[in-house]
Each structure stands twice: as structure tokens, then as C-alpha cells.
Tab-separated table of C-alpha atoms in Angstrom:
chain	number	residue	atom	x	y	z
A	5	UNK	CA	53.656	123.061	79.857
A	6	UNK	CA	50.576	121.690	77.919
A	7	UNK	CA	47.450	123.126	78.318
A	8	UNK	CA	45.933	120.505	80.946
A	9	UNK	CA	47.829	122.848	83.363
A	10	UNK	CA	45.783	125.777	81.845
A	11	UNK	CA	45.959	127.576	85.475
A	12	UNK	CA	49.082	126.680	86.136
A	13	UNK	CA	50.365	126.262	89.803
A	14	UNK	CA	49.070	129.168	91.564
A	15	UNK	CA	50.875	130.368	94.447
A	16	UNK	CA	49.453	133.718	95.939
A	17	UNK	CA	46.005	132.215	97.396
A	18	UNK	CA	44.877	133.616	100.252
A	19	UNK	CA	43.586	130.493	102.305
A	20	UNK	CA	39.852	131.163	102.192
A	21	UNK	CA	40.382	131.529	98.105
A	22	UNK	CA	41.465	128.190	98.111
A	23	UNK	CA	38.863	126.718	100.039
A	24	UNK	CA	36.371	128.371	97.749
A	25	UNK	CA	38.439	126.856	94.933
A	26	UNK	CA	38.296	123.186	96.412
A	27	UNK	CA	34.668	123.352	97.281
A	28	UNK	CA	33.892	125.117	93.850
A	29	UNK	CA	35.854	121.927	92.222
A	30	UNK	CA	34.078	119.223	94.390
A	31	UNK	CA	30.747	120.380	93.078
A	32	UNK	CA	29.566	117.370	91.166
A	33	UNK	CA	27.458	119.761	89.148
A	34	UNK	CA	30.627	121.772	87.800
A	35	UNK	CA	32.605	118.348	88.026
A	36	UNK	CA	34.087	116.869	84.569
A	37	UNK	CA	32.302	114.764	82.609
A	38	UNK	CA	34.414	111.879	84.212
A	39	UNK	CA	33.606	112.446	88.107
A	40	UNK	CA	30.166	112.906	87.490
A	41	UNK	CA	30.488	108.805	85.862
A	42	UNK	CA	32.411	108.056	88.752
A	43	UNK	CA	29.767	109.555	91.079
A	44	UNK	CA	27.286	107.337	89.078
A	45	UNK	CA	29.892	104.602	89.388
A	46	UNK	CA	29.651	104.768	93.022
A	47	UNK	CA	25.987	104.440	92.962
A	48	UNK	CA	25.572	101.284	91.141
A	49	UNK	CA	28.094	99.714	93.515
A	50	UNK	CA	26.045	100.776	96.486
A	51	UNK	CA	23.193	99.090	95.465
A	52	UNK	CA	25.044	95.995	94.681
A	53	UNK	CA	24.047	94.735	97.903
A	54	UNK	CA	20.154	94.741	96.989
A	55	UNK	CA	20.735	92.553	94.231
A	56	UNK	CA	22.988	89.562	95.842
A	57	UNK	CA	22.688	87.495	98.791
A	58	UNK	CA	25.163	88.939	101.743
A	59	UNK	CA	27.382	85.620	100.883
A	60	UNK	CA	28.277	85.898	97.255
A	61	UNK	CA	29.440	89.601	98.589
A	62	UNK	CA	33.251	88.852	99.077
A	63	UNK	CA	34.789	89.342	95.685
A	64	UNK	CA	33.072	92.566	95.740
A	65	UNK	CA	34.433	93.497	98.895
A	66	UNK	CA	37.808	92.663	97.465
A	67	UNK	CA	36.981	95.105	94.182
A	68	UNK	CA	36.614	97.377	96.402
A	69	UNK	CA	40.056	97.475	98.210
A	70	UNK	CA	41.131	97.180	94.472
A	71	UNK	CA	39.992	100.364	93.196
A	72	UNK	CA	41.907	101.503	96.310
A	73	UNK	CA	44.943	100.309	95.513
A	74	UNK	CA	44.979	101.570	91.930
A	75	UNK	CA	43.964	105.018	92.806
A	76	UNK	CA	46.788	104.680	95.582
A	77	UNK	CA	48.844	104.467	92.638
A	78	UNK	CA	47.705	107.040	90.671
A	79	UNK	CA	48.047	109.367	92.774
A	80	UNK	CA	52.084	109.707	92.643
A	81	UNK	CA	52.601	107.673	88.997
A	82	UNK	CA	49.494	108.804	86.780
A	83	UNK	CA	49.926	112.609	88.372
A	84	UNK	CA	53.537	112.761	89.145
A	85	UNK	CA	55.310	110.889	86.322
A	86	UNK	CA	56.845	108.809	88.622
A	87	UNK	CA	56.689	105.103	87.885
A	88	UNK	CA	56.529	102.989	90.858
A	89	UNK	CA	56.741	99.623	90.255
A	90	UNK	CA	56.626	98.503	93.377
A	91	UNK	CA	53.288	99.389	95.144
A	92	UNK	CA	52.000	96.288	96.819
A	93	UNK	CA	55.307	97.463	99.315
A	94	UNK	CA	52.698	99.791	101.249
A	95	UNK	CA	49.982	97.479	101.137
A	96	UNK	CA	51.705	95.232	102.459
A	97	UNK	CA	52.865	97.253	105.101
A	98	UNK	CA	49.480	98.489	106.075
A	99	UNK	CA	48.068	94.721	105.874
A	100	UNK	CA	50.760	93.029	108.305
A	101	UNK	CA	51.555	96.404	110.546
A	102	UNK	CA	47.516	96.386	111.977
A	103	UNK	CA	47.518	92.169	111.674
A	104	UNK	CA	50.806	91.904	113.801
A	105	UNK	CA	49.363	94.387	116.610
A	106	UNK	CA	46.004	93.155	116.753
A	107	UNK	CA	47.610	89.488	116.900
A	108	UNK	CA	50.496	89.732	118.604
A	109	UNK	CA	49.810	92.730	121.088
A	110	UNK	CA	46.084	92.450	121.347
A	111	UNK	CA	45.405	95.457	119.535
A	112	UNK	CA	41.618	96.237	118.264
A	113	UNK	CA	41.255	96.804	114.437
A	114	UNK	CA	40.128	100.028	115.281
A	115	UNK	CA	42.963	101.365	116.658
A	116	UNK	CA	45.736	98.785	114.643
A	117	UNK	CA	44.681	99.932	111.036
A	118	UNK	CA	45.307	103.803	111.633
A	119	UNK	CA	48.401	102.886	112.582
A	120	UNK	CA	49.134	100.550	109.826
A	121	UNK	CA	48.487	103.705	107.428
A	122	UNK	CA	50.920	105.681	109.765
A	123	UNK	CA	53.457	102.905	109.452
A	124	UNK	CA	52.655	102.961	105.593
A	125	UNK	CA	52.665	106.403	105.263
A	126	UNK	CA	56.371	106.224	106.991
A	127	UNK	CA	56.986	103.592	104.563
A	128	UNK	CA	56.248	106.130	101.932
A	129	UNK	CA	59.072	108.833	103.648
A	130	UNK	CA	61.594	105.967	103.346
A	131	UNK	CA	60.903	105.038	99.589
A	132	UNK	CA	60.211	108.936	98.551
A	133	UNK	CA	63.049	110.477	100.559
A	134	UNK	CA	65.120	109.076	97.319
A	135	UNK	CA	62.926	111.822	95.415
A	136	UNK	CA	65.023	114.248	96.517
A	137	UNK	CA	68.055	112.949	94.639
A	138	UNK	CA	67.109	110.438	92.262
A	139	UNK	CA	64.955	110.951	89.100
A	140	UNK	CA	63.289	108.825	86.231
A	141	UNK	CA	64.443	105.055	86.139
A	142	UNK	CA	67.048	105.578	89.384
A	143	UNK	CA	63.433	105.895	91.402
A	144	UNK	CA	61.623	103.031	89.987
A	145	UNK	CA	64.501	101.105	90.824
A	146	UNK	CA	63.590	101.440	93.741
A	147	UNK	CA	60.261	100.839	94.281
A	148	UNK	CA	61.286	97.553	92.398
A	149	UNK	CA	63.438	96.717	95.034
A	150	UNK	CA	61.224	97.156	98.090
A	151	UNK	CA	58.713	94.957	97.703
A	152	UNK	CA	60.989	92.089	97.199
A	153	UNK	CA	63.310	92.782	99.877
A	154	UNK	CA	60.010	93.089	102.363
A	155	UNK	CA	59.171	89.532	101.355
A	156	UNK	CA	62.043	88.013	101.668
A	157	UNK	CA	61.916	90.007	105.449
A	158	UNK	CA	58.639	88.134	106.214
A	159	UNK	CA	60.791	84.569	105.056
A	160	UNK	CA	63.640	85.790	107.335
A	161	UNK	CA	61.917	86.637	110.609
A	162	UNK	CA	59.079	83.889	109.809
A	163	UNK	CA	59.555	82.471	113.944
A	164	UNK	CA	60.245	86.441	115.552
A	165	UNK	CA	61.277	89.892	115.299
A	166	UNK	CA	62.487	91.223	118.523
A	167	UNK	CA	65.502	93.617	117.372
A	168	UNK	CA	67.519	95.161	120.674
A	169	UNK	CA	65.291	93.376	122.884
A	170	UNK	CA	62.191	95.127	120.897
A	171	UNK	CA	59.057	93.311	120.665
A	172	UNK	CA	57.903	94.253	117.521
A	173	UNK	CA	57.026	91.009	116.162
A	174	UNK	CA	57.334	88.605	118.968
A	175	UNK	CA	56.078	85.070	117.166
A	176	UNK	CA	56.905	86.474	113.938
A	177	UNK	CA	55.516	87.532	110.257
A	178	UNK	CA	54.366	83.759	109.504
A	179	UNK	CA	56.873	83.184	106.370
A	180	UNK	CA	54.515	82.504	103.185
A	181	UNK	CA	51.652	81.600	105.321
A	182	UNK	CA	51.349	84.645	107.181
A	183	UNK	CA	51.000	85.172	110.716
A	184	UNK	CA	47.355	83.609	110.741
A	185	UNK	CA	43.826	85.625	110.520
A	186	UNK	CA	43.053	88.804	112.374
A	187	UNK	CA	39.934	90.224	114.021
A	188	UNK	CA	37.421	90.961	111.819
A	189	UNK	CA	35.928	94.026	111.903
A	190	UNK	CA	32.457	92.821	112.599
A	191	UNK	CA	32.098	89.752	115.208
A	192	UNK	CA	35.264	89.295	116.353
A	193	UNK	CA	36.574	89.644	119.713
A	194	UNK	CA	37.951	92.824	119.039
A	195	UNK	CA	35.245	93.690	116.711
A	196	UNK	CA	34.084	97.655	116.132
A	197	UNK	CA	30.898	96.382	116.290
A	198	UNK	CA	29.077	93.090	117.178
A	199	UNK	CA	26.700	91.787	114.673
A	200	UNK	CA	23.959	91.633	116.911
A	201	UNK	CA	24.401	95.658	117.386
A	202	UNK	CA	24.066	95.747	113.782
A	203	UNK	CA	21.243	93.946	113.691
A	204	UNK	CA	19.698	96.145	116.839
A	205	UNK	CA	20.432	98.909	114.165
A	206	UNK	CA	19.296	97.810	110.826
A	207	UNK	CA	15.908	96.523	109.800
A	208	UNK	CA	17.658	93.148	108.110
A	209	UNK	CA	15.809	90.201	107.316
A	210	UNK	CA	15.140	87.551	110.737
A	211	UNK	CA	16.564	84.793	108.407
A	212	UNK	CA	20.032	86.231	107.989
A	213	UNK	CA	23.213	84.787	109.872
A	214	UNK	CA	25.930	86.330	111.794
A	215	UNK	CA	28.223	85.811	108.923
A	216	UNK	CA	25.793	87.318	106.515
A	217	UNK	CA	25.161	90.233	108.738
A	218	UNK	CA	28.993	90.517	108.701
A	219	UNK	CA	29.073	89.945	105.418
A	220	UNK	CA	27.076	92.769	104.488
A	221	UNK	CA	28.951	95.332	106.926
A	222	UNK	CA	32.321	94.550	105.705
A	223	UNK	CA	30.682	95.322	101.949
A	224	UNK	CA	29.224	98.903	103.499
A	225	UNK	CA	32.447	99.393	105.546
A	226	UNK	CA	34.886	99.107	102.173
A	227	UNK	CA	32.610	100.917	100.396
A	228	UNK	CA	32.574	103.864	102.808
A	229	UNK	CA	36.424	103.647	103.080
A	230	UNK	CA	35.919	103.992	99.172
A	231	UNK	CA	34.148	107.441	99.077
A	232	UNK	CA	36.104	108.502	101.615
A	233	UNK	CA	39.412	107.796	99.692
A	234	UNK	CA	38.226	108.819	96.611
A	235	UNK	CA	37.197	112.072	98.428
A	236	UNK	CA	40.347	113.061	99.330
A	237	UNK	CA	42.386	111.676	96.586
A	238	UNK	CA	40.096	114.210	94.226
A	239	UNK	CA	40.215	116.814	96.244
A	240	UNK	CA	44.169	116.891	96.498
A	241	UNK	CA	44.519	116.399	92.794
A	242	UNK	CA	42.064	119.198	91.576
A	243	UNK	CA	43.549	121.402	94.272
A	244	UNK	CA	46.384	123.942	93.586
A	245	UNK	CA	48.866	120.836	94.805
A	246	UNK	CA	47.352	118.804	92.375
A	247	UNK	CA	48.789	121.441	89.656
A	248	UNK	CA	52.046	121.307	90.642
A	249	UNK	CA	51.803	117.766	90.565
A	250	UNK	CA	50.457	117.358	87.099
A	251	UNK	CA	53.011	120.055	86.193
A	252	UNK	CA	55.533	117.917	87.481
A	253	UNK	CA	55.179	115.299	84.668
A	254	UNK	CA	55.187	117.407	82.397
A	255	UNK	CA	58.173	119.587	83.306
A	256	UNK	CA	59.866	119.030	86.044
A	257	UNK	CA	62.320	121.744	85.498
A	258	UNK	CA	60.231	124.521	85.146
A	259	UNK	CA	58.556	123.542	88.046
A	260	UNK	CA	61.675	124.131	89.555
A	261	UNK	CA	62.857	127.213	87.353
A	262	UNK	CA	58.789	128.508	88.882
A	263	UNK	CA	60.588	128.209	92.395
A	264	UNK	CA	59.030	125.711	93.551
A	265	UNK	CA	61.046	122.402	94.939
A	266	UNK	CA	59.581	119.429	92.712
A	267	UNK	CA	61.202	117.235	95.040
A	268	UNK	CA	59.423	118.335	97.992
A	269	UNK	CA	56.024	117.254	96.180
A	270	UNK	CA	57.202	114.769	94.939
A	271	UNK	CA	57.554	113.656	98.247
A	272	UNK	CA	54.204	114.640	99.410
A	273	UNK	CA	52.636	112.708	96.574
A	274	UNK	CA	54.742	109.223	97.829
A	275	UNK	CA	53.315	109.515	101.512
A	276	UNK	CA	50.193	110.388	100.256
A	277	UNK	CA	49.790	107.465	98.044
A	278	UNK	CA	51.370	105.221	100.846
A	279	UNK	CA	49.046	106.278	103.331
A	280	UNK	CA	46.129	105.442	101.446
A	281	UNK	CA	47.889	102.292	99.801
A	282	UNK	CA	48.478	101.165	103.679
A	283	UNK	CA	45.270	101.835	104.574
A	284	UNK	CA	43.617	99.862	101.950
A	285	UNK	CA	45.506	96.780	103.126
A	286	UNK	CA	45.419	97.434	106.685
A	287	UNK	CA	41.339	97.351	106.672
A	288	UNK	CA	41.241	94.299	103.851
A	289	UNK	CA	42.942	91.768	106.149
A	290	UNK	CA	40.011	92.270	108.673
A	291	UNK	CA	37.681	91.051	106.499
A	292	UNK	CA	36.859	87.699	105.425
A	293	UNK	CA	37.778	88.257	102.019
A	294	UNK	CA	41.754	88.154	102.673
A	295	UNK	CA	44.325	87.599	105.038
A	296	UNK	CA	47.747	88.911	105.965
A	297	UNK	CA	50.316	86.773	103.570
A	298	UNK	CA	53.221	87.742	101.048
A	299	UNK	CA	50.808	86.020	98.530
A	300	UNK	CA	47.287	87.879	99.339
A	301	UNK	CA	49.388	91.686	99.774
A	302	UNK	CA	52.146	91.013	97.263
A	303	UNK	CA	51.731	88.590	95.179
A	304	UNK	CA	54.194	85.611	96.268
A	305	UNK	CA	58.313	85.378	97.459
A	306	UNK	CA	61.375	85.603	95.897
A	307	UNK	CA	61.319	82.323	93.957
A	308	UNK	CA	58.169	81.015	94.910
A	309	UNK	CA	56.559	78.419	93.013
A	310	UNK	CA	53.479	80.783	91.940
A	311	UNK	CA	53.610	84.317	91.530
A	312	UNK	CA	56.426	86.997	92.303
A	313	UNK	CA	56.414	89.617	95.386
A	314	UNK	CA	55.748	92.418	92.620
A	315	UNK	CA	52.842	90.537	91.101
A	316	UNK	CA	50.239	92.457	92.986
A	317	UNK	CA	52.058	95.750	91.944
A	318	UNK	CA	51.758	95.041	88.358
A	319	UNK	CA	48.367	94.516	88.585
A	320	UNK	CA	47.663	98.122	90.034
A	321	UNK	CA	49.749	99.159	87.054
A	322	UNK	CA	47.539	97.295	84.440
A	323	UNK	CA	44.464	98.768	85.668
A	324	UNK	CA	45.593	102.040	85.537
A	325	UNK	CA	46.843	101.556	82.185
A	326	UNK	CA	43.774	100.152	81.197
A	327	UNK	CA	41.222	102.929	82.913
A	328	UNK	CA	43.915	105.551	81.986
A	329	UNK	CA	46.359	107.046	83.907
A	330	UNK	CA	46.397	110.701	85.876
A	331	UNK	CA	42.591	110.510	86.390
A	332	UNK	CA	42.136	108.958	89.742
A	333	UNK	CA	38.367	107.340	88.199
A	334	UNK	CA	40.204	105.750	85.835
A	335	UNK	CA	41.922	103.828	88.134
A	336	UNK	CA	38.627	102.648	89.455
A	337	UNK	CA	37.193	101.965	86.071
A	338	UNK	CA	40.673	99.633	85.249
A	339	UNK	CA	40.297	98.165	88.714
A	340	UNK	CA	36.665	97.187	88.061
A	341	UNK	CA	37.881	96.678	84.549
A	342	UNK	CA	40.376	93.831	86.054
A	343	UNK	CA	38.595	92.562	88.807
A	344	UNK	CA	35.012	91.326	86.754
A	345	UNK	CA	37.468	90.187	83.232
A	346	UNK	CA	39.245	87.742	85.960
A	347	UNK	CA	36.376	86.790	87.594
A	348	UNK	CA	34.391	85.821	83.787
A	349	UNK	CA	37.584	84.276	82.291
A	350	UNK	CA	37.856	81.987	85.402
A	351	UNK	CA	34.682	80.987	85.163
A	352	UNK	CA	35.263	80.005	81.392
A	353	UNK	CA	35.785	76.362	81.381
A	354	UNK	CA	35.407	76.229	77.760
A	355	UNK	CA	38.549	74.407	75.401
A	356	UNK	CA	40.505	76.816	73.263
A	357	UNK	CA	40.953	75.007	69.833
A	358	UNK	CA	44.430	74.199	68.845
A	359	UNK	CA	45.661	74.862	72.357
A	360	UNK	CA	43.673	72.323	73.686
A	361	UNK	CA	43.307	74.229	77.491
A	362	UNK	CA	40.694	75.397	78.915
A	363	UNK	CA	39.863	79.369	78.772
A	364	UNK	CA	40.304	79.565	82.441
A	365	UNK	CA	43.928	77.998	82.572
A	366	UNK	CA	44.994	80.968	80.451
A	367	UNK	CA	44.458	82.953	82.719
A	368	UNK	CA	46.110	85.908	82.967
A	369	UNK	CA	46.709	86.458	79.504
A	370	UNK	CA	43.400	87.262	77.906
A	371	UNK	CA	43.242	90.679	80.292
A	372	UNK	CA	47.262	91.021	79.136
A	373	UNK	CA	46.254	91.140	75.645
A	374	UNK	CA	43.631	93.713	76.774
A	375	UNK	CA	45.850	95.950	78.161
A	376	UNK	CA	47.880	95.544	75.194
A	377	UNK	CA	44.821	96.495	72.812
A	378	UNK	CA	44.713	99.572	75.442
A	379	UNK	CA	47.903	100.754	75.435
A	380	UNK	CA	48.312	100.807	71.083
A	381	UNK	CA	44.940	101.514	70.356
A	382	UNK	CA	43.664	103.987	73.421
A	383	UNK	CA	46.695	105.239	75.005
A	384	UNK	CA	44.804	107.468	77.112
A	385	UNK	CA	42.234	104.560	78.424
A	386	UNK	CA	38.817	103.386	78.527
A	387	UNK	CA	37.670	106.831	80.485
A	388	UNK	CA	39.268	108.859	78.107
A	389	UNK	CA	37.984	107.210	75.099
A	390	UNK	CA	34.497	107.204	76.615
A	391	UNK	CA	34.912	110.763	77.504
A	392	UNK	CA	36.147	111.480	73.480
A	393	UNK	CA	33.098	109.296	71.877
A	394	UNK	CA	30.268	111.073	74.328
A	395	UNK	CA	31.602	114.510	73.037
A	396	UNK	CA	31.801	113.435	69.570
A	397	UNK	CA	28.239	111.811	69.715
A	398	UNK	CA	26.766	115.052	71.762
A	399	UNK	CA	28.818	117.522	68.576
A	400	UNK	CA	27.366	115.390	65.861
A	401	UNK	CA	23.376	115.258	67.075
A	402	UNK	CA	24.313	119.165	67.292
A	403	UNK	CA	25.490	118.860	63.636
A	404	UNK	CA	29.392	120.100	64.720
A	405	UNK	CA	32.730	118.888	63.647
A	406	UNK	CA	34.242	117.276	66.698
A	407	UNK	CA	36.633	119.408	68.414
A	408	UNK	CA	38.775	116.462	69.028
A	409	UNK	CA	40.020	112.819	66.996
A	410	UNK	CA	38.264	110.085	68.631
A	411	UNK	CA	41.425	108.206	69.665
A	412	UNK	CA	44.343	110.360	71.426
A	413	UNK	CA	47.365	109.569	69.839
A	414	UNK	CA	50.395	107.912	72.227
A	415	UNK	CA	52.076	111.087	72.249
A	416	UNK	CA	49.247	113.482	74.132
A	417	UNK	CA	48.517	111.318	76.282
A	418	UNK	CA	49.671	110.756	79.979
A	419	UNK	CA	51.112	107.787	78.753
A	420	UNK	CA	53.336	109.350	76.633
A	421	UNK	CA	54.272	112.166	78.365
A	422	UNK	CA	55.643	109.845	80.832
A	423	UNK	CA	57.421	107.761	78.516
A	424	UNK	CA	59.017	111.061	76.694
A	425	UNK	CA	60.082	112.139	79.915
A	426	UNK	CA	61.797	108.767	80.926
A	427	UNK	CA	63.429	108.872	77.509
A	428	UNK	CA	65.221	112.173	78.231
A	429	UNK	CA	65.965	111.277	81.957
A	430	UNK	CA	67.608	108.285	80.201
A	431	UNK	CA	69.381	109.931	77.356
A	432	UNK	CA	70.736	112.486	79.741
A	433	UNK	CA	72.010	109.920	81.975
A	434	UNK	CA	73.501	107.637	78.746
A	435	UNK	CA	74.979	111.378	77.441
A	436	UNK	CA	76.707	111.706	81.088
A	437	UNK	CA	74.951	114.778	82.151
């Protein structure tokens, strides 16, 4: 096991010890280098508000709920090892669990999105339970699969879903449109709070609208969903779990050989990541920014004109890769990464010579070839580079050699730990063992 497991999993604990141990590692004072940036990351976006007018708020809004979803991710593929190429499938069944019971049952958003993360997190049972018997490429299979099978589910009960008299989804999912908009969390009818009680409660400006006062809520809202996501997600992977995780990926069998049941984690990190996954999308189609729809949650249907029902999953894997995998902040540095490259090329309307198209219609490829640039030249991403250069800069003002190369090489990093591992999973399984 390689020395980013220096304590190793530690088993004998006493319960208050490990408290200690969590609090001691959720001190931002003792924090790496790379939570304290994400702590000032966090910071900048909560002033973002006090530099933008409450309408030009929603593709922020959305970032956030990004960042979500790629931590989501990281949680059981950057920690675990284990690729799933299929995320979007929890979003999706956050987004449309809390839309179909606050549509079609009358449900409030407060009480439909918890259990659109339960439903998710359930999700995340059914798609890990393989974890216990599959390894390597046999379990991203299958979070390939899902995702496109749960489309093509949405297509098949578009008009109703009332199995054994059930009625689960009695005027059904909607088929590619979706079935319609939902509450919002502020101003609806169902609304957690009104915007005039928000109003009553904040000092805002007379001249604001409802929808700007909304506006600005849903922005606060996300962002408080945000902290308290990244919260948790840190606090589980710098916790004596979060060894056993990270010892996982690098090797799984002497986890196992430790006595300890890698499949059992395993499992923990899938409804974990679900749960948060499903949250994420069960709160984002209450907001204005987005709506319940295979598009919005997964990225199209099985043959769709545009996109693909594992287009939104690939995304989440891109900014990973791009931030750097097994960090949790880098996640939210490739998701912020991803979110403000889209928004600047689409704004590009300038003519690429030769080509003759516009910068815009290129779109996606200039962040592709990004994330290509990552993956040969920084393998461990843009946090981990940063990370490298600060200590090199702080070494030579001290007039030191650098105690490390400036760019991690593809085979220490997370990157490549993963891909050595798939490698043997795959020779073993070509070699019949």
C-alpha cells in the first residue's frame, strides 16, 4: 500500500478517539493545503451574489448542483477505484422521485426531496449490491447499463406507472419532455418559504421582484446544500472509513487479507455517493434553473437526436479528471473548471479559420481537448499541480530543492493506480483466473 495510506485503516478506536480524530481533521487550520483553497473557494462563491443582479444568478445555481454531482462521484470512483460510468442514474432518480410526488401526489418539496435521496440512496443498494461479486470492468458495466435502461423506462411509462394496481406514477414520467415543472422551493404553492417571508426576513432592496427574491434564495439554498455536502463528504473520506476506502484502490486484496470485507465498503461508498448524487437532483428540479427531463438529469434517450442518456455522466467524469480525482475539492475545482469553459466558449461567436464555424458550434470539444491536455500532461489534476507548484515556489524562496517533480507522473497518480488496477482485474479475467 503506498504511502497516502500512511495510517493505514485503523481498527481498534475507541469511539470518542475517533471523534477526536474527525474533529482534529476538520480543523481548517490543520487541514491540507487543498481544503483550506476549497474553504477559500467557498468564500468567493458566497459573495457571488454581491456582485450580480439576483437574475443573471441561474447558471450559478446550476454550478452549484454541479460541483455536487462530481463530488457525488468522487466519492466511490476517485476513493474507491471503482469506475462508474453511469452516475447521472442517481440524479436522475433523486430529480424525478421528489418531481413525481410533489406533482402527482401533492407532495411539498420539503418533504419529496428527502425522499428522493432515500429512493437514490436505494438506487445505490441496487447498483452496489453487484460489489459484492463483481470487480473492475464487470461493475462499470453496470453502471453503464443503468442509466440507459432508466431512460428508456421514462419513454416506456411516458402516459402511467401504476404496477399491481400501485400508484406510483399515475399520469406518468412525461417521455423526453418530462412530467412538467415542480414547486419551487421559494413561491410556489408548496413553497418552504414564501418570498414575501423572505423579504419580512432580509433587509433586500424595495426594488427587487418576487422572482429576484427567489432568485437569490435558490442561489443561498444550493449553496448551503453545498457546504453541507461537502461537509460530510470530507469528513467520511478523512475518517478511518475513508482509509479503507483509499486502501481499497490501491489493494483490494490486502484489504481483505487485513480482515476487513472490501465489498462491504464498497458498498457503503455506492449508497453514499447515491444519496448525495439523488439529493443534488432532487433539490435542482425545484429551482428555476432546471426541470425534471431525461435531457436536463441525463443527458438525452436511447437514440435521441441530441445527446445520449450517459452524457451527463461523462461530464461528472471529465471534471473529475480535470480537478483530479480522490480529492473531493478537486471535483469542485473540475466542476467549476467545466461549468465557466462552457459558459466562455458559448459565448465565443468568433469564426475558426479553415473550419469556417464559429467557436461556439464546437462546442464541446475545446474543454475535450482540455481534459486531454489534463490527463497526459497533469495526471493528477489542476489541484494537484497547484498544490506541487505552491510547494515548489514556497522551497525555492526558502532556497530548498523541491521535495517533489512538479508534474506527477501517470503512474503515482490516482489516475493510474486505477488504470493499473483495471489492467490486472482484466488480465486475470483474459488469463481465466
Amino acid at each position: 500500500m503506498s504511502n497516502s495510506n500512511e495510517s493505514g485503516f485503523r481498527r481498534n478506536r475507541t469511539a470518542e478517539e475517533q471523534r477526536q480524530l474527525v474533529l482534529e481533521k476538520l480543523n481548517p487550520l490543520t487541514m491540507p493545503l487543498r481544503y483550506q483553497l476549497g474553504l477559500v473557494g467557498l468564500l468567493a462563491i458566497a459573495l457571488v451574489p454581491t456582485q450580480l443582479y439576483p437574475n443573471e444568478l441561474g447558471q450559478f445555481t446550476n454550478l452549484l448542483y454541479l460541483i455536487m454531482f462530481a463530488m457525488s462521484w468522487d466519492v466511490v470512483s476517485g476513493y474507491t477505484g471503482q469506475l462508474s460510468f453511469g452516475h447521472a442514474f442517481f440524479f436522475a432518480l433523486g430529480g424525478y422521485s421528489s418531481a413525481i410526488l410533489n406533482l402527482q401526489h401533492g407532495m411539498s418539496p420539503g418533504l419529496s426531496i428527502p425522499i428522493g435521496m432515500l429512493v437514490a440512496a436505494i438506487g445505490g443498494v441496487a447498483v452496489g449490491l453487484p460489489a459484492l461479486r463483481l470487480r473492475g470492468p464487470y461493475l462499470s458495466l453496470v453502471t453503464l447499463i443503468v442509466p440507459i435502461i432508466l431512460a428508456k423506462f421514462f419513454i416506456l411509462f411516458n402516459n402511467g406507472f401504476t404496477p399491481f394496481g400501485l400508484q406510483i406514477a399515475p399520469q406518468g414520467f412525461g417521455g423526453q419532455t418530462g412530467p412538467g415543472i415542480p414547486d419551487s422551493l421559494f413561491g410556489g404553492q408548496s413553497a418552504l418559504f414564501s418570498t414575501q417571508t423572505i423579504v419580512d426576513l432580509l433587509p433586500l432592496p424595495e426594488a427587487y421582484t418576487s422572482l429576484q427574491v427567489g432568485a437569490l434564495a435558490e442561489y443561498y439554498f444550493s449553496f448551503a446544500l453545498l457546504c453541507l455536502v461537502a461537509a460530510v463528504l470530507v469528513a467520511v473520506t478523512r475518517s478511518s472509513a475513508g482509509d479503507v476506502l483509499t486502501a481499497i484502490r490501491e489493494d483490494e486484496d490486502a484489504v481483505a487479507a487485513a480482515g476487513l470485507n472490501p465489498a462491504k465498503f464498497k458498498l457503503f461508498a455506492f449508497v453514499l455517493s447515491a444519496a448525495v448524487g439523488g439529493l443534488a437532483g432532487a433539490a435542482l428540479v425545484h429551482t428555476s434553473v432546471n426541470s425534471p427531463s431525461p435531457a436536463s438529469l441525463l443527458g438525452g434517450i436511447p437514440g435521441g437526436a441530441t445527446g445520449s442518456p450517459i452524457q451527463v455522466s461523462i461530464n461528472v467524469i471529465i471534471m473529475s479528471i480535470l480537478g483530479g480525482t480522490g480529492t473531493i475539492v478537486g471535483a469542485a475545482v473540475g466542476a467549476v473548471f467545466f461549468g465557466a469553459s462552457t459558459a466562455v466558449v458559448s459565448g465565443i461567436d468568433a469564426t475558426v479559420p479553415v473550419l469556417g464555424v464559429t467557436v461556439s458550434n464546437l462546442k464541446p470539444l475545446p474543454l475535450l481537448t482540455a481534459a486531454m491536455v489534463v490527463l497526459v500532461f497533469l495526471p493528477g489534476g489542476l489541484v494537484r499541480f497547484g498544490i506541487r507548484a505552491g510547494r515548489n515556489v514556497l522551497a525555492a524562496s526558502r532556497g530548498e530543492e523541491p521535495e517533489e517533480p512538479l508534474f506527477e507522473s501517470f503512474e503515482d497518480s490516482v489516475l493510474g493506480e486505477i488504470v493499473a488496477k483495471y489492467r490486472e482485474d482484466i488480465e486475470d479475467i483474459t488469463e481465466g483466473k
